[in-house]
Short mmCIF file of C-alpha atoms in Angstrom, two decimals:
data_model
loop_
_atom_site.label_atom_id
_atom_site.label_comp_id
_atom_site.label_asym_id
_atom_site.label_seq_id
_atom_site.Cartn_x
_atom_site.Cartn_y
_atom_site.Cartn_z
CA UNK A 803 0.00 0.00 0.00
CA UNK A 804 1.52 3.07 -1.19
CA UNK A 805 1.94 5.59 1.92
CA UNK A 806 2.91 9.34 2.01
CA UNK A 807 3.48 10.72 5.99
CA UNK A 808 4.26 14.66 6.46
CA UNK A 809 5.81 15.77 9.69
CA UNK A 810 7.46 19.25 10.80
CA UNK A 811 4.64 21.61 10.53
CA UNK A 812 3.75 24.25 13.09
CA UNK A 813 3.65 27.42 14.45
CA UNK A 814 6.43 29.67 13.29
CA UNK A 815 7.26 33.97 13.60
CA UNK A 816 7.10 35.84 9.96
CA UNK A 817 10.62 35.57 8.90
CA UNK A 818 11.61 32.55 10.47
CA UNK A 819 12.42 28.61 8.87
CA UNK A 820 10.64 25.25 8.79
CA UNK A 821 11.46 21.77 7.89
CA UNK A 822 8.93 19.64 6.23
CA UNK A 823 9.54 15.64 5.97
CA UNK A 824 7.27 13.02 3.56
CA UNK A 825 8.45 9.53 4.29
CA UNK A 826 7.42 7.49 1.63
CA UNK A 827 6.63 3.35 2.06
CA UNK A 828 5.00 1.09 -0.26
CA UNK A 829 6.49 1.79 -3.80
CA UNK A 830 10.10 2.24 -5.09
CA UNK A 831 10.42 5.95 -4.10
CA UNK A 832 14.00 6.48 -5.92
CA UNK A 833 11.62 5.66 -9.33
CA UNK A 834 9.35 8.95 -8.76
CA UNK A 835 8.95 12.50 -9.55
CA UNK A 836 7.47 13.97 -5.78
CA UNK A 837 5.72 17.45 -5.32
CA UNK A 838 4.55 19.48 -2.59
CA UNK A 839 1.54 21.46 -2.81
CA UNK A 840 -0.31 23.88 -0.67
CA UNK A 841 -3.99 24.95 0.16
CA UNK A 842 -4.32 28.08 2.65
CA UNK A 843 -7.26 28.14 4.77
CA UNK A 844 -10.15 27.90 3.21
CA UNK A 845 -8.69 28.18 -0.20
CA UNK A 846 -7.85 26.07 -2.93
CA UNK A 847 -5.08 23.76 -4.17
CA UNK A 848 -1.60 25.83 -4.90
CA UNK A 849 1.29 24.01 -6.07
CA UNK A 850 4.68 25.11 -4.63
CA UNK A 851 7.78 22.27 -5.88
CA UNK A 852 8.49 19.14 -7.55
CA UNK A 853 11.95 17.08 -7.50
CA UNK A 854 13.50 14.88 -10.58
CA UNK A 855 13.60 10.95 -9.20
CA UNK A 856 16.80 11.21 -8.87
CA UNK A 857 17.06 14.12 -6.35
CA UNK A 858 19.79 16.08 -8.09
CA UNK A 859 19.06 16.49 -11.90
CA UNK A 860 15.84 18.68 -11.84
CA UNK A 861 13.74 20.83 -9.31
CA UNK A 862 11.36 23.44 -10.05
CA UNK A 863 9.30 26.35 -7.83
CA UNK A 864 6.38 27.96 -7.77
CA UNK A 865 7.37 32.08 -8.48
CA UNK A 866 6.10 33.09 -4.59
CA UNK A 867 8.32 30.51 -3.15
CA UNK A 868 11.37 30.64 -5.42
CA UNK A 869 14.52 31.63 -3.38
CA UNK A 870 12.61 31.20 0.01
CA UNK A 871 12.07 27.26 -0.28
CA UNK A 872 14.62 24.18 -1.06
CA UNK A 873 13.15 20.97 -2.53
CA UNK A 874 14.93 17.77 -1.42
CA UNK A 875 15.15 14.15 -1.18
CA UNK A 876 17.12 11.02 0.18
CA UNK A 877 16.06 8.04 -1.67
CA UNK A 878 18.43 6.21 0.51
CA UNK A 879 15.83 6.82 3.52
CA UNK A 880 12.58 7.08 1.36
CA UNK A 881 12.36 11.14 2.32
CA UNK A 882 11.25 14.18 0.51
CA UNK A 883 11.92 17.61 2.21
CA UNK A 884 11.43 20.84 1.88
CA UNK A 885 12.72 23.64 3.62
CA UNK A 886 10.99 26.93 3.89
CA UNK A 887 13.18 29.94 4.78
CA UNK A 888 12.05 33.63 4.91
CA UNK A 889 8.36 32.72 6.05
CA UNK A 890 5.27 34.89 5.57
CA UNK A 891 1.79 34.91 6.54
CA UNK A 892 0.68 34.06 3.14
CA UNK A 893 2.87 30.86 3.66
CA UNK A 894 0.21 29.95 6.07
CA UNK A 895 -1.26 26.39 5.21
CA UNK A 896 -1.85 22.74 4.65
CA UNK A 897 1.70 21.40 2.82
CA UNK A 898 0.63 17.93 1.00
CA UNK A 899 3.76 16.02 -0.83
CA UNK A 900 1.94 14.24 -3.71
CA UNK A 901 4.11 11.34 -5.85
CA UNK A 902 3.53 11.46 -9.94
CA UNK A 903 2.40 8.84 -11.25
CA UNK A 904 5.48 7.03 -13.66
CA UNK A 905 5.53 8.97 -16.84
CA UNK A 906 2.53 10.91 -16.48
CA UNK A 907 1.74 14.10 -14.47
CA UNK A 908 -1.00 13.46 -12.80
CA UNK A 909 -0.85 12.75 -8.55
CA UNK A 910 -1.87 9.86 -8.23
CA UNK A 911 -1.09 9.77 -3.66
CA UNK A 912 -1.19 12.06 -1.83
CA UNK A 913 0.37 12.50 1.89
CA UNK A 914 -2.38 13.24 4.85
CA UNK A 915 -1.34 16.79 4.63
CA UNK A 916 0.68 19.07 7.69
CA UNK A 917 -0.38 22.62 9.13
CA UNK A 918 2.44 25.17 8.91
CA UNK A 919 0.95 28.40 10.50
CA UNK A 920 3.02 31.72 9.82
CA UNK A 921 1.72 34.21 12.95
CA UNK A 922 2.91 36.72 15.16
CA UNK B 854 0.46 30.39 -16.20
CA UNK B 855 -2.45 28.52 -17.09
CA UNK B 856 -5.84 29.65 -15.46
CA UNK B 857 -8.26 27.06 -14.60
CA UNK B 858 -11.86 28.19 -14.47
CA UNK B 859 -14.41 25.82 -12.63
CA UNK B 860 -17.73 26.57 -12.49
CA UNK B 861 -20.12 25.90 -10.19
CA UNK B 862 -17.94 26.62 -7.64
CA UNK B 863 -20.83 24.96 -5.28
CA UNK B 864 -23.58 22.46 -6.42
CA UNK B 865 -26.00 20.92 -4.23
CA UNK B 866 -27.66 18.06 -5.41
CA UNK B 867 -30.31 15.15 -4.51
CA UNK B 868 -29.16 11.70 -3.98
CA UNK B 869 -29.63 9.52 -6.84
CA UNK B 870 -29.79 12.84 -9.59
CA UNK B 871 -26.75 13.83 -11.82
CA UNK B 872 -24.48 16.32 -11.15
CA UNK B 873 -22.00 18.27 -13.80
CA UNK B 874 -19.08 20.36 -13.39
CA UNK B 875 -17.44 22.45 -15.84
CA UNK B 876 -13.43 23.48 -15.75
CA UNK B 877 -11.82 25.78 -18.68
CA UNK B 878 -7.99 25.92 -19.19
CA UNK B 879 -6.73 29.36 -20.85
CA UNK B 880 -4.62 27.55 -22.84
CA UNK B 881 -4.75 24.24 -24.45
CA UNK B 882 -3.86 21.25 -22.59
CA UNK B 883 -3.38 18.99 -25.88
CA UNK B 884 0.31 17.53 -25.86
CA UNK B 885 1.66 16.97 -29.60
CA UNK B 886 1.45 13.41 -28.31
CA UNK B 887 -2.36 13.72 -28.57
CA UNK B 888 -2.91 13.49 -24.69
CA UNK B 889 -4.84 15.59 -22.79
CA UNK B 890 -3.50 16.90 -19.34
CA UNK B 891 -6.51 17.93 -17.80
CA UNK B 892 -7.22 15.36 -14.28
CA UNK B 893 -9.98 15.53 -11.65
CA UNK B 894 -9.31 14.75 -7.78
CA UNK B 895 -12.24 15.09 -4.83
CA UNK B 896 -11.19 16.12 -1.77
CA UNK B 897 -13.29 14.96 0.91
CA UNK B 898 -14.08 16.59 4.39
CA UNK B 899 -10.95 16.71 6.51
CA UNK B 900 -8.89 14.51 3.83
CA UNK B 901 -6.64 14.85 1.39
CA UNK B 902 -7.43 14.83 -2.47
CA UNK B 903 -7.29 11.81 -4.41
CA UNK B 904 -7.64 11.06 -8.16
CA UNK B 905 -10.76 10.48 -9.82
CA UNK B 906 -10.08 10.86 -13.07
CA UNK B 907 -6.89 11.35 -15.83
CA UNK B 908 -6.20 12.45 -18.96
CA UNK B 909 -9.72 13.62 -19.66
CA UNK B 910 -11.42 10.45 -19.01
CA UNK B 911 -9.71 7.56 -17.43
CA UNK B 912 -11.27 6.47 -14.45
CA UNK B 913 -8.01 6.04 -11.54
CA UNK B 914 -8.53 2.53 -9.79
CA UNK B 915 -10.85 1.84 -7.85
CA UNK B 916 -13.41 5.42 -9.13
CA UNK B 917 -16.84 4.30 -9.54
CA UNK B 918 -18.05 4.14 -13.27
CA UNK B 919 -20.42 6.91 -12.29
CA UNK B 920 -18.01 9.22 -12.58
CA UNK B 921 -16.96 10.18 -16.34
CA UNK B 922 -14.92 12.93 -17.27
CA UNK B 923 -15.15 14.53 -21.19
CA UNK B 924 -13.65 17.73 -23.15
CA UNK B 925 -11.22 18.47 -25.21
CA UNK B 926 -9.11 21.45 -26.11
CA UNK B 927 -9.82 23.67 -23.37
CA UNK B 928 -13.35 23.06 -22.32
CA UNK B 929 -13.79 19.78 -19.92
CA UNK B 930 -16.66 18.30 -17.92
CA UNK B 931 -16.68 15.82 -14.89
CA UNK B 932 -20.11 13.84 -14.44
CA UNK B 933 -21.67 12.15 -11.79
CA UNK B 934 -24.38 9.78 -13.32
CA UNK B 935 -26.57 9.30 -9.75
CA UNK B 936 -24.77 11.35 -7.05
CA UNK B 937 -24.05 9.33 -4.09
CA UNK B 938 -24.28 10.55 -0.33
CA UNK B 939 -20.31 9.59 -0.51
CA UNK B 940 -19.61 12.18 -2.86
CA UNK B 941 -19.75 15.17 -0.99
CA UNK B 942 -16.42 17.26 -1.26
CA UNK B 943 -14.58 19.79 -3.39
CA UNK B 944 -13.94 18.95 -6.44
CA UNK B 945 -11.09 20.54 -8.15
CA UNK B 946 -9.24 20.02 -11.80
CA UNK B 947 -5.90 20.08 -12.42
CA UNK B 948 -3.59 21.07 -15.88
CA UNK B 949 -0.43 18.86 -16.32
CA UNK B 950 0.48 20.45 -19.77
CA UNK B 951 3.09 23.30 -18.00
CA UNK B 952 4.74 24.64 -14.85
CA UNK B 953 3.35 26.01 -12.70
CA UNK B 954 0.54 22.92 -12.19
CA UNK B 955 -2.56 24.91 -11.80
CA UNK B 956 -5.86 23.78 -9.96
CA UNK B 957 -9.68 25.23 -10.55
CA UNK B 958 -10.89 27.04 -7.40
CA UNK B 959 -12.72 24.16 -6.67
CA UNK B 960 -16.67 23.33 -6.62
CA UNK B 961 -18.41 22.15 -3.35
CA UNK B 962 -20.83 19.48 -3.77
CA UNK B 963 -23.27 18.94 -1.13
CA UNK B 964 -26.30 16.64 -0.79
CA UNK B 965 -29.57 17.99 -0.36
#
């Protein structure tokens, strides 16, 4: 059974850094494309990153997170990242890590989903 | 970026009637492979989204058959044949042509 588990949301200052973590299980995770996307409160579906297969050939970033947030992965460990630096209120939301499906771009799982709250 | 444009953004419908949502792509989503990027997900209360439909019209495993997805181009239309009480959620489309991926607003269904 494919399986995608967030951790390392929270509560965090304007300005200041979180880790997020998606351990992977079920499937051969060094074989996938893996994205992380974002819905604010109340709001719709907003993606934010994806990451080559191979963790080191190909990354890509939404324009409001570019600069501010680091896709990464360890295939050795089954783990997707991604750090956010520089937070804002706007950064406020549910952070999903979704896996493509092979040679398509659809998502075809997605993780439960973890609450990073940007507030004073 | 591509704009996805779903309308109703809420429907509420009758067990056992049909229910139809509409999502337009500013651009074409028509690869010169002859795919169509254009996918469907529901996102239930309280859960994460998960894929109903791909490529236009291909039911993911496990999707009831009374779902069906249509369109072409830039116009595309999810259908539910007899809505189900188990269907209530946002449903929200998805273009897989281009970066940025870009979702609909959404559309809340709720039973009557």
């Amino acid at each position: 059974e494919v399986q995608l588990v967030e951790s390392g949301g929270g509560l965090v200052q304007p300005g200041g850094s979180l880790r997020l973590s998606c351990v992977a299980s079920g499937f051969i995770f060094s074989n996938y494309w893996m994205h992380w996307v974002r819905q604010g409160p109340g709001k719709g579906l907003v993606w934010v990153s994806r990451i080559h297969s191979d963790g080191g050939s190909s990354t890509s970033y939404a324009d409001s997170v570019k600069d501010r947030f680091t896709i990464s992965r360890q295939n050795a460990k089954n783990t997707l990242f991604l750090q956010m630096n520089s937070l804002r209120a706007e950064d406020t939301g549910v952070y999903y890590c979704a896996r493509a499906a092979d040679g398509y771009n659809y998502f075809d799982y997605w993780g439960q989903g973890i609450l990073v709250t940007v507030s004073s | 970026d591509i704009v996805m444009t779903q309308t109703p953004l809420s429907l509420s419908v009758t067990p056992g009637q049909p229910a139809s949502i509409s999502c337009k792509s500013s651009q074409s989503l028509l690869h010169s492979d002859g795919t169509t990027s254009l996918y469907w997900y529901l996102q239930k209360p309280g859960q994460s989204p998960q894929l109903l439909i791909y490529d236009v019209s291909t039911r993911f495993s496990g999707v009831p058959d009374r779902f069906s997805g249509s369109g072409s181009g830039t116009d595309f239309t999810l259908k539910i044949s007899r809505v189900e009480a188990e269907d209530v959620g946002v449903y929200h489309c998805m273009q897989g042509i281009q970066l940025p991926r870009t979702f609909g607003q959404g559309t809340n269904l709720e039973i009557k």
